[in-house]
mmCIF file of N, CA and C in Angstrom:
data_model
loop_
_atom_site.group_PDB
_atom_site.id
_atom_site.type_symbol
_atom_site.label_atom_id
_atom_site.label_comp_id
_atom_site.label_asym_id
_atom_site.label_seq_id
_atom_site.Cartn_x
_atom_site.Cartn_y
_atom_site.Cartn_z
ATOM 1 N N UNK A 258 78.268 37.711 90.726
ATOM 2 C CA UNK A 258 77.331 36.864 90.014
ATOM 3 C C UNK A 258 78.060 35.959 89.015
ATOM 4 N N UNK A 259 79.078 36.514 88.354
ATOM 5 C CA UNK A 259 79.827 35.730 87.372
ATOM 6 C C UNK A 259 80.559 34.576 88.062
ATOM 7 N N UNK A 260 81.208 34.883 89.172
ATOM 8 C CA UNK A 260 81.922 33.838 89.915
ATOM 9 C C UNK A 260 80.952 32.783 90.440
ATOM 10 N N UNK A 261 79.815 33.228 90.964
ATOM 11 C CA UNK A 261 78.831 32.287 91.500
ATOM 12 C C UNK A 261 78.322 31.355 90.404
ATOM 13 N N UNK A 262 78.050 31.910 89.216
ATOM 14 C CA UNK A 262 77.591 31.077 88.107
ATOM 15 C C UNK A 262 78.674 30.067 87.721
ATOM 16 N N UNK A 263 79.916 30.514 87.685
ATOM 17 C CA UNK A 263 81.025 29.633 87.302
ATOM 18 C C UNK A 263 81.211 28.475 88.270
ATOM 19 N N UNK A 264 80.866 28.699 89.522
ATOM 20 C CA UNK A 264 81.063 27.645 90.518
ATOM 21 C C UNK A 264 79.800 26.834 90.795
ATOM 22 N N UNK A 265 78.660 27.267 90.244
ATOM 23 C CA UNK A 265 77.395 26.596 90.526
ATOM 24 C C UNK A 265 76.964 25.645 89.414
ATOM 25 N N UNK A 266 77.004 26.097 88.178
ATOM 26 C CA UNK A 266 76.552 25.286 87.046
ATOM 27 C C UNK A 266 77.746 24.785 86.243
ATOM 28 N N UNK A 267 77.871 23.487 86.134
ATOM 29 C CA UNK A 267 79.010 22.879 85.457
ATOM 30 C C UNK A 267 79.250 23.405 84.038
ATOM 31 N N UNK A 268 78.235 23.565 83.185
ATOM 32 C CA UNK A 268 78.513 24.072 81.838
ATOM 33 C C UNK A 268 79.121 25.481 81.830
ATOM 34 N N UNK A 269 78.951 26.228 82.912
ATOM 35 C CA UNK A 269 79.482 27.576 83.001
ATOM 36 C C UNK A 269 80.779 27.645 83.808
ATOM 37 N N UNK A 270 81.436 26.508 84.009
ATOM 38 C CA UNK A 270 82.630 26.481 84.857
ATOM 39 C C UNK A 270 83.752 27.384 84.332
ATOM 40 N N UNK A 271 83.812 27.605 83.039
ATOM 41 C CA UNK A 271 84.841 28.474 82.448
ATOM 42 C C UNK A 271 84.311 29.873 82.118
ATOM 43 N N UNK A 272 83.121 30.182 82.608
ATOM 44 C CA UNK A 272 82.475 31.447 82.257
ATOM 45 C C UNK A 272 83.264 32.660 82.763
ATOM 46 N N UNK A 273 83.738 32.606 84.001
ATOM 47 C CA UNK A 273 84.489 33.740 84.563
ATOM 48 C C UNK A 273 85.744 34.015 83.744
ATOM 49 N N UNK A 274 86.464 32.967 83.387
ATOM 50 C CA UNK A 274 87.679 33.172 82.586
ATOM 51 C C UNK A 274 87.325 33.647 81.181
ATOM 52 N N UNK A 275 86.211 33.158 80.621
ATOM 53 C CA UNK A 275 85.783 33.627 79.301
ATOM 54 C C UNK A 275 85.490 35.129 79.339
ATOM 55 N N UNK A 276 84.757 35.564 80.347
ATOM 56 C CA UNK A 276 84.412 36.981 80.472
ATOM 57 C C UNK A 276 85.677 37.817 80.644
ATOM 58 N N UNK A 277 86.605 37.322 81.455
ATOM 59 C CA UNK A 277 87.854 38.044 81.695
ATOM 60 C C UNK A 277 88.684 38.157 80.416
ATOM 61 N N UNK A 278 88.805 37.072 79.683
ATOM 62 C CA UNK A 278 89.618 37.052 78.466
ATOM 63 C C UNK A 278 88.973 37.809 77.308
ATOM 64 N N UNK A 279 87.653 37.927 77.314
ATOM 65 C CA UNK A 279 86.928 38.574 76.221
ATOM 66 C C UNK A 279 86.122 39.767 76.735
ATOM 67 N N UNK A 280 86.681 40.493 77.675
ATOM 68 C CA UNK A 280 85.950 41.560 78.362
ATOM 69 C C UNK A 280 85.369 42.595 77.395
ATOM 70 N N UNK A 281 86.141 43.046 76.424
ATOM 71 C CA UNK A 281 85.642 44.061 75.496
ATOM 72 C C UNK A 281 84.450 43.561 74.691
ATOM 73 N N UNK A 282 84.553 42.351 74.168
ATOM 74 C CA UNK A 282 83.458 41.778 73.370
ATOM 75 C C UNK A 282 82.217 41.538 74.238
ATOM 76 N N UNK A 283 82.426 41.060 75.451
ATOM 77 C CA UNK A 283 81.299 40.805 76.350
ATOM 78 C C UNK A 283 80.623 42.119 76.714
ATOM 79 N N UNK A 284 81.406 43.146 77.048
ATOM 80 C CA UNK A 284 80.825 44.443 77.388
ATOM 81 C C UNK A 284 80.051 45.032 76.219
ATOM 82 N N UNK A 285 80.597 44.901 75.023
ATOM 83 C CA UNK A 285 79.896 45.388 73.829
ATOM 84 C C UNK A 285 78.595 44.615 73.627
ATOM 85 N N UNK A 286 78.628 43.314 73.844
ATOM 86 C CA UNK A 286 77.442 42.479 73.682
ATOM 87 C C UNK A 286 76.355 42.855 74.673
ATOM 88 N N UNK A 287 76.706 43.009 75.934
ATOM 89 C CA UNK A 287 75.691 43.287 76.945
ATOM 90 C C UNK A 287 75.252 44.742 76.957
ATOM 91 N N UNK A 288 75.983 45.614 76.272
ATOM 92 C CA UNK A 288 75.580 47.012 76.188
ATOM 93 C C UNK A 288 74.512 47.229 75.118
ATOM 94 N N UNK A 289 74.307 46.254 74.259
ATOM 95 C CA UNK A 289 73.323 46.373 73.185
ATOM 96 C C UNK A 289 71.915 46.469 73.761
ATOM 97 N N UNK A 290 71.029 47.069 73.004
ATOM 98 C CA UNK A 290 69.638 47.202 73.427
ATOM 99 C C UNK A 290 69.026 45.835 73.657
ATOM 100 N N UNK A 291 69.273 44.919 72.737
ATOM 101 C CA UNK A 291 68.781 43.554 72.869
ATOM 102 C C UNK A 291 69.987 42.636 72.970
ATOM 103 N N UNK A 292 70.182 42.052 74.131
ATOM 104 C CA UNK A 292 71.343 41.195 74.356
ATOM 105 C C UNK A 292 71.112 39.837 73.698
ATOM 106 N N UNK A 293 72.028 39.457 72.810
ATOM 107 C CA UNK A 293 71.993 38.122 72.209
ATOM 108 C C UNK A 293 73.211 37.371 72.740
ATOM 109 N N UNK A 294 73.013 36.496 73.704
ATOM 110 C CA UNK A 294 74.131 35.846 74.376
ATOM 111 C C UNK A 294 75.075 35.112 73.432
ATOM 112 N N UNK A 295 76.346 35.235 73.755
ATOM 113 C CA UNK A 295 77.385 34.489 73.059
ATOM 114 C C UNK A 295 77.344 33.064 73.609
ATOM 115 N N UNK A 296 77.410 32.090 72.734
ATOM 116 C CA UNK A 296 77.370 30.681 73.167
ATOM 117 C C UNK A 296 78.746 30.295 73.710
ATOM 118 N N UNK A 297 78.989 30.638 74.964
ATOM 119 C CA UNK A 297 80.329 30.489 75.540
ATOM 120 C C UNK A 297 80.410 29.449 76.651
ATOM 121 N N UNK A 298 79.361 28.667 76.832
ATOM 122 C CA UNK A 298 79.382 27.643 77.876
ATOM 123 C C UNK A 298 79.658 26.280 77.252
ATOM 124 N N UNK A 299 80.097 25.370 78.077
ATOM 125 C CA UNK A 299 80.449 24.028 77.598
ATOM 126 C C UNK A 299 79.234 23.332 76.988
ATOM 127 N N UNK A 300 79.401 22.802 75.777
ATOM 128 C CA UNK A 300 78.352 22.053 75.107
ATOM 129 C C UNK A 300 77.282 22.899 74.442
ATOM 130 N N UNK A 301 77.482 24.193 74.339
ATOM 131 C CA UNK A 301 76.454 25.088 73.799
ATOM 132 C C UNK A 301 76.061 24.740 72.358
ATOM 133 N N UNK A 302 77.024 24.307 71.582
ATOM 134 C CA UNK A 302 76.759 24.038 70.162
ATOM 135 C C UNK A 302 75.901 22.800 69.942
ATOM 136 N N UNK A 303 75.886 21.902 70.901
ATOM 137 C CA UNK A 303 75.161 20.647 70.715
ATOM 138 C C UNK A 303 73.893 20.538 71.554
ATOM 139 N N UNK A 304 73.517 21.611 72.218
ATOM 140 C CA UNK A 304 72.329 21.573 73.077
ATOM 141 C C UNK A 304 71.045 21.634 72.258
ATOM 142 N N UNK A 305 69.996 21.074 72.844
ATOM 143 C CA UNK A 305 68.685 21.218 72.228
ATOM 144 C C UNK A 305 68.242 22.681 72.409
ATOM 145 N N UNK A 306 67.320 23.162 71.583
ATOM 146 C CA UNK A 306 66.920 24.575 71.615
ATOM 147 C C UNK A 306 66.381 25.043 72.966
ATOM 148 N N UNK A 307 65.693 24.186 73.694
ATOM 149 C CA UNK A 307 65.117 24.601 74.984
ATOM 150 C C UNK A 307 66.220 24.802 76.022
ATOM 151 N N UNK A 308 67.153 23.874 76.102
ATOM 152 C CA UNK A 308 68.262 24.023 77.046
ATOM 153 C C UNK A 308 69.100 25.236 76.677
ATOM 154 N N UNK A 309 69.332 25.429 75.404
ATOM 155 C CA UNK A 309 70.104 26.584 74.956
ATOM 156 C C UNK A 309 69.392 27.888 75.325
ATOM 157 N N UNK A 310 68.083 27.944 75.154
ATOM 158 C CA UNK A 310 67.316 29.138 75.534
ATOM 159 C C UNK A 310 67.386 29.377 77.042
ATOM 160 N N UNK A 311 67.354 28.304 77.827
ATOM 161 C CA UNK A 311 67.477 28.427 79.281
ATOM 162 C C UNK A 311 68.847 28.989 79.651
ATOM 163 N N UNK A 312 69.895 28.474 79.051
ATOM 164 C CA UNK A 312 71.238 28.954 79.356
ATOM 165 C C UNK A 312 71.440 30.384 78.878
ATOM 166 N N UNK A 313 70.824 30.742 77.775
ATOM 167 C CA UNK A 313 70.891 32.137 77.329
ATOM 168 C C UNK A 313 70.221 33.056 78.354
ATOM 169 N N UNK A 314 69.116 32.598 78.909
ATOM 170 C CA UNK A 314 68.419 33.376 79.927
ATOM 171 C C UNK A 314 69.315 33.531 81.166
ATOM 172 N N UNK A 315 70.010 32.492 81.543
ATOM 173 C CA UNK A 315 70.929 32.553 82.684
ATOM 174 C C UNK A 315 72.073 33.522 82.385
ATOM 175 N N UNK A 316 72.604 33.472 81.182
ATOM 176 C CA UNK A 316 73.664 34.389 80.748
ATOM 177 C C UNK A 316 73.201 35.834 80.900
ATOM 178 N N UNK A 317 72.023 36.133 80.384
ATOM 179 C CA UNK A 317 71.495 37.496 80.463
ATOM 180 C C UNK A 317 71.256 37.891 81.917
ATOM 181 N N UNK A 318 70.666 36.998 82.692
ATOM 182 C CA UNK A 318 70.390 37.296 84.101
ATOM 183 C C UNK A 318 71.682 37.614 84.863
ATOM 184 N N UNK A 319 72.751 36.906 84.521
ATOM 185 C CA UNK A 319 74.021 37.107 85.206
ATOM 186 C C UNK A 319 74.668 38.439 84.838
ATOM 187 N N UNK A 320 74.642 38.783 83.558
ATOM 188 C CA UNK A 320 75.347 39.976 83.102
ATOM 189 C C UNK A 320 74.466 41.223 82.996
ATOM 190 N N UNK A 321 73.184 41.040 82.728
ATOM 191 C CA UNK A 321 72.272 42.183 82.585
ATOM 192 C C UNK A 321 70.907 41.832 83.152
ATOM 193 N N UNK A 322 70.774 41.772 84.474
ATOM 194 C CA UNK A 322 69.498 41.384 85.072
ATOM 195 C C UNK A 322 68.341 42.286 84.665
ATOM 196 N N UNK A 323 68.642 43.514 84.258
ATOM 197 C CA UNK A 323 67.581 44.410 83.800
ATOM 198 C C UNK A 323 67.006 43.990 82.449
ATOM 199 N N UNK A 324 67.671 43.115 81.750
ATOM 200 C CA UNK A 324 67.227 42.646 80.432
ATOM 201 C C UNK A 324 66.642 41.237 80.484
ATOM 202 N N UNK A 325 66.448 40.698 81.677
ATOM 203 C CA UNK A 325 66.030 39.302 81.791
ATOM 204 C C UNK A 325 64.611 39.074 81.267
ATOM 205 N N UNK A 326 63.746 40.083 81.299
ATOM 206 C CA UNK A 326 62.384 39.891 80.794
ATOM 207 C C UNK A 326 62.404 39.486 79.320
ATOM 208 N N UNK A 327 63.236 40.137 78.520
ATOM 209 C CA UNK A 327 63.347 39.780 77.103
ATOM 210 C C UNK A 327 63.861 38.362 76.915
ATOM 211 N N UNK A 328 64.816 37.963 77.742
ATOM 212 C CA UNK A 328 65.348 36.599 77.668
ATOM 213 C C UNK A 328 64.295 35.582 78.089
ATOM 214 N N UNK A 329 63.500 35.939 79.094
ATOM 215 C CA UNK A 329 62.405 35.046 79.521
ATOM 216 C C UNK A 329 61.378 34.896 78.407
ATOM 217 N N UNK A 330 61.101 35.982 77.737
ATOM 218 C CA UNK A 330 60.149 35.954 76.626
ATOM 219 C C UNK A 330 60.636 35.015 75.517
ATOM 220 N N UNK A 331 61.932 35.097 75.205
ATOM 221 C CA UNK A 331 62.505 34.207 74.184
ATOM 222 C C UNK A 331 62.446 32.753 74.645
ATOM 223 N N UNK A 332 62.710 32.527 75.927
ATOM 224 C CA UNK A 332 62.653 31.177 76.476
ATOM 225 C C UNK A 332 61.243 30.606 76.358
ATOM 226 N N UNK A 333 60.252 31.369 76.772
ATOM 227 C CA UNK A 333 58.854 30.924 76.686
ATOM 228 C C UNK A 333 58.472 30.682 75.226
ATOM 229 N N UNK A 334 58.916 31.556 74.332
ATOM 230 C CA UNK A 334 58.647 31.371 72.906
ATOM 231 C C UNK A 334 59.265 30.095 72.362
ATOM 232 N N UNK A 335 60.448 29.756 72.853
ATOM 233 C CA UNK A 335 61.117 28.530 72.425
ATOM 234 C C UNK A 335 60.395 27.300 72.955
ATOM 235 N N UNK A 336 59.978 27.359 74.205
ATOM 236 C CA UNK A 336 59.344 26.202 74.831
ATOM 237 C C UNK A 336 57.929 25.984 74.311
ATOM 238 N N UNK A 337 57.125 27.047 74.277
ATOM 239 C CA UNK A 337 55.708 26.926 73.937
ATOM 240 C C UNK A 337 55.355 27.390 72.529
ATOM 241 N N UNK A 338 56.292 28.014 71.838
ATOM 242 C CA UNK A 338 56.038 28.533 70.501
ATOM 243 C C UNK A 338 55.690 30.018 70.557
ATOM 244 N N UNK A 339 56.040 30.714 69.509
ATOM 245 C CA UNK A 339 55.808 32.162 69.461
ATOM 246 C C UNK A 339 54.325 32.517 69.531
ATOM 247 N N UNK A 340 53.453 31.643 69.052
ATOM 248 C CA UNK A 340 52.020 31.915 69.123
ATOM 249 C C UNK A 340 51.546 32.042 70.568
ATOM 250 N N UNK A 341 52.188 31.329 71.460
ATOM 251 C CA UNK A 341 51.819 31.398 72.871
ATOM 252 C C UNK A 341 52.036 32.809 73.413
ATOM 253 N N UNK A 342 53.106 33.443 72.987
ATOM 254 C CA UNK A 342 53.431 34.786 73.464
ATOM 255 C C UNK A 342 52.541 35.836 72.822
ATOM 256 N N UNK A 343 52.229 35.662 71.561
ATOM 257 C CA UNK A 343 51.459 36.685 70.851
ATOM 258 C C UNK A 343 49.959 36.506 70.980
ATOM 259 N N UNK A 344 49.525 35.461 71.654
ATOM 260 C CA UNK A 344 48.098 35.235 71.864
ATOM 261 C C UNK A 344 47.510 36.413 72.642
ATOM 262 N N UNK A 345 46.509 37.061 72.079
ATOM 263 C CA UNK A 345 45.920 38.244 72.699
ATOM 264 C C UNK A 345 45.244 37.932 74.024
ATOM 265 N N UNK A 346 44.801 36.728 74.218
ATOM 266 C CA UNK A 346 44.126 36.368 75.456
ATOM 267 C C UNK A 346 45.117 36.184 76.605
ATOM 268 N N UNK A 347 46.380 36.003 76.294
ATOM 269 C CA UNK A 347 47.387 35.780 77.315
ATOM 270 C C UNK A 347 48.434 36.880 77.206
ATOM 271 N N UNK A 348 48.312 37.885 78.030
ATOM 272 C CA UNK A 348 49.243 39.007 78.029
ATOM 273 C C UNK A 348 50.260 38.779 79.143
ATOM 274 N N UNK A 349 51.389 38.142 78.802
ATOM 275 C CA UNK A 349 52.394 37.794 79.800
ATOM 276 C C UNK A 349 52.929 39.022 80.523
ATOM 277 N N UNK A 350 53.087 40.095 79.800
ATOM 278 C CA UNK A 350 53.604 41.310 80.420
ATOM 279 C C UNK A 350 52.679 41.772 81.543
ATOM 280 N N UNK A 351 51.396 41.818 81.259
ATOM 281 C CA UNK A 351 50.434 42.258 82.284
ATOM 282 C C UNK A 351 50.374 41.281 83.451
ATOM 283 N N UNK A 352 50.454 40.003 83.150
ATOM 284 C CA UNK A 352 50.418 39.000 84.211
ATOM 285 C C UNK A 352 51.595 39.196 85.158
ATOM 286 N N UNK A 353 52.774 39.347 84.595
ATOM 287 C CA UNK A 353 53.963 39.524 85.431
ATOM 288 C C UNK A 353 53.905 40.860 86.162
ATOM 289 N N UNK A 354 53.537 41.900 85.440
ATOM 290 C CA UNK A 354 53.527 43.246 86.022
ATOM 291 C C UNK A 354 52.476 43.380 87.122
ATOM 292 N N UNK A 355 51.287 42.863 86.888
ATOM 293 C CA UNK A 355 50.162 43.101 87.797
ATOM 294 C C UNK A 355 49.896 41.984 88.795
ATOM 295 N N UNK A 356 50.275 40.759 88.473
ATOM 296 C CA UNK A 356 49.874 39.628 89.307
ATOM 297 C C UNK A 356 51.010 39.052 90.166
ATOM 298 N N UNK A 357 52.232 39.076 89.649
ATOM 299 C CA UNK A 357 53.331 38.474 90.376
ATOM 300 C C UNK A 357 53.964 39.519 91.279
ATOM 301 N N UNK A 358 53.955 39.245 92.535
ATOM 302 C CA UNK A 358 54.535 40.201 93.498
ATOM 303 C C UNK A 358 55.449 39.483 94.445
#
């Protein structure tokens, strides 16, 4: 997955070498209960918040696919605002769990 990401998305072209060179830090980061991606892709510091949230979601999906729901939640919160997620009438967890198959 790491190699595929490095060869597919241009901003992540150095991702495989970054992971290799910083293996201990990356492993410690992804072992955490809540993964907070390291901004290690090209242009990360200058991205708008939505693009950055999308790339963080890709980072999590690549290294910890079991944690992608939390990253998706952060992405949706960034795009639509936190009120969208906490709205009682819209239970994203139930929608994904019960409706998407």
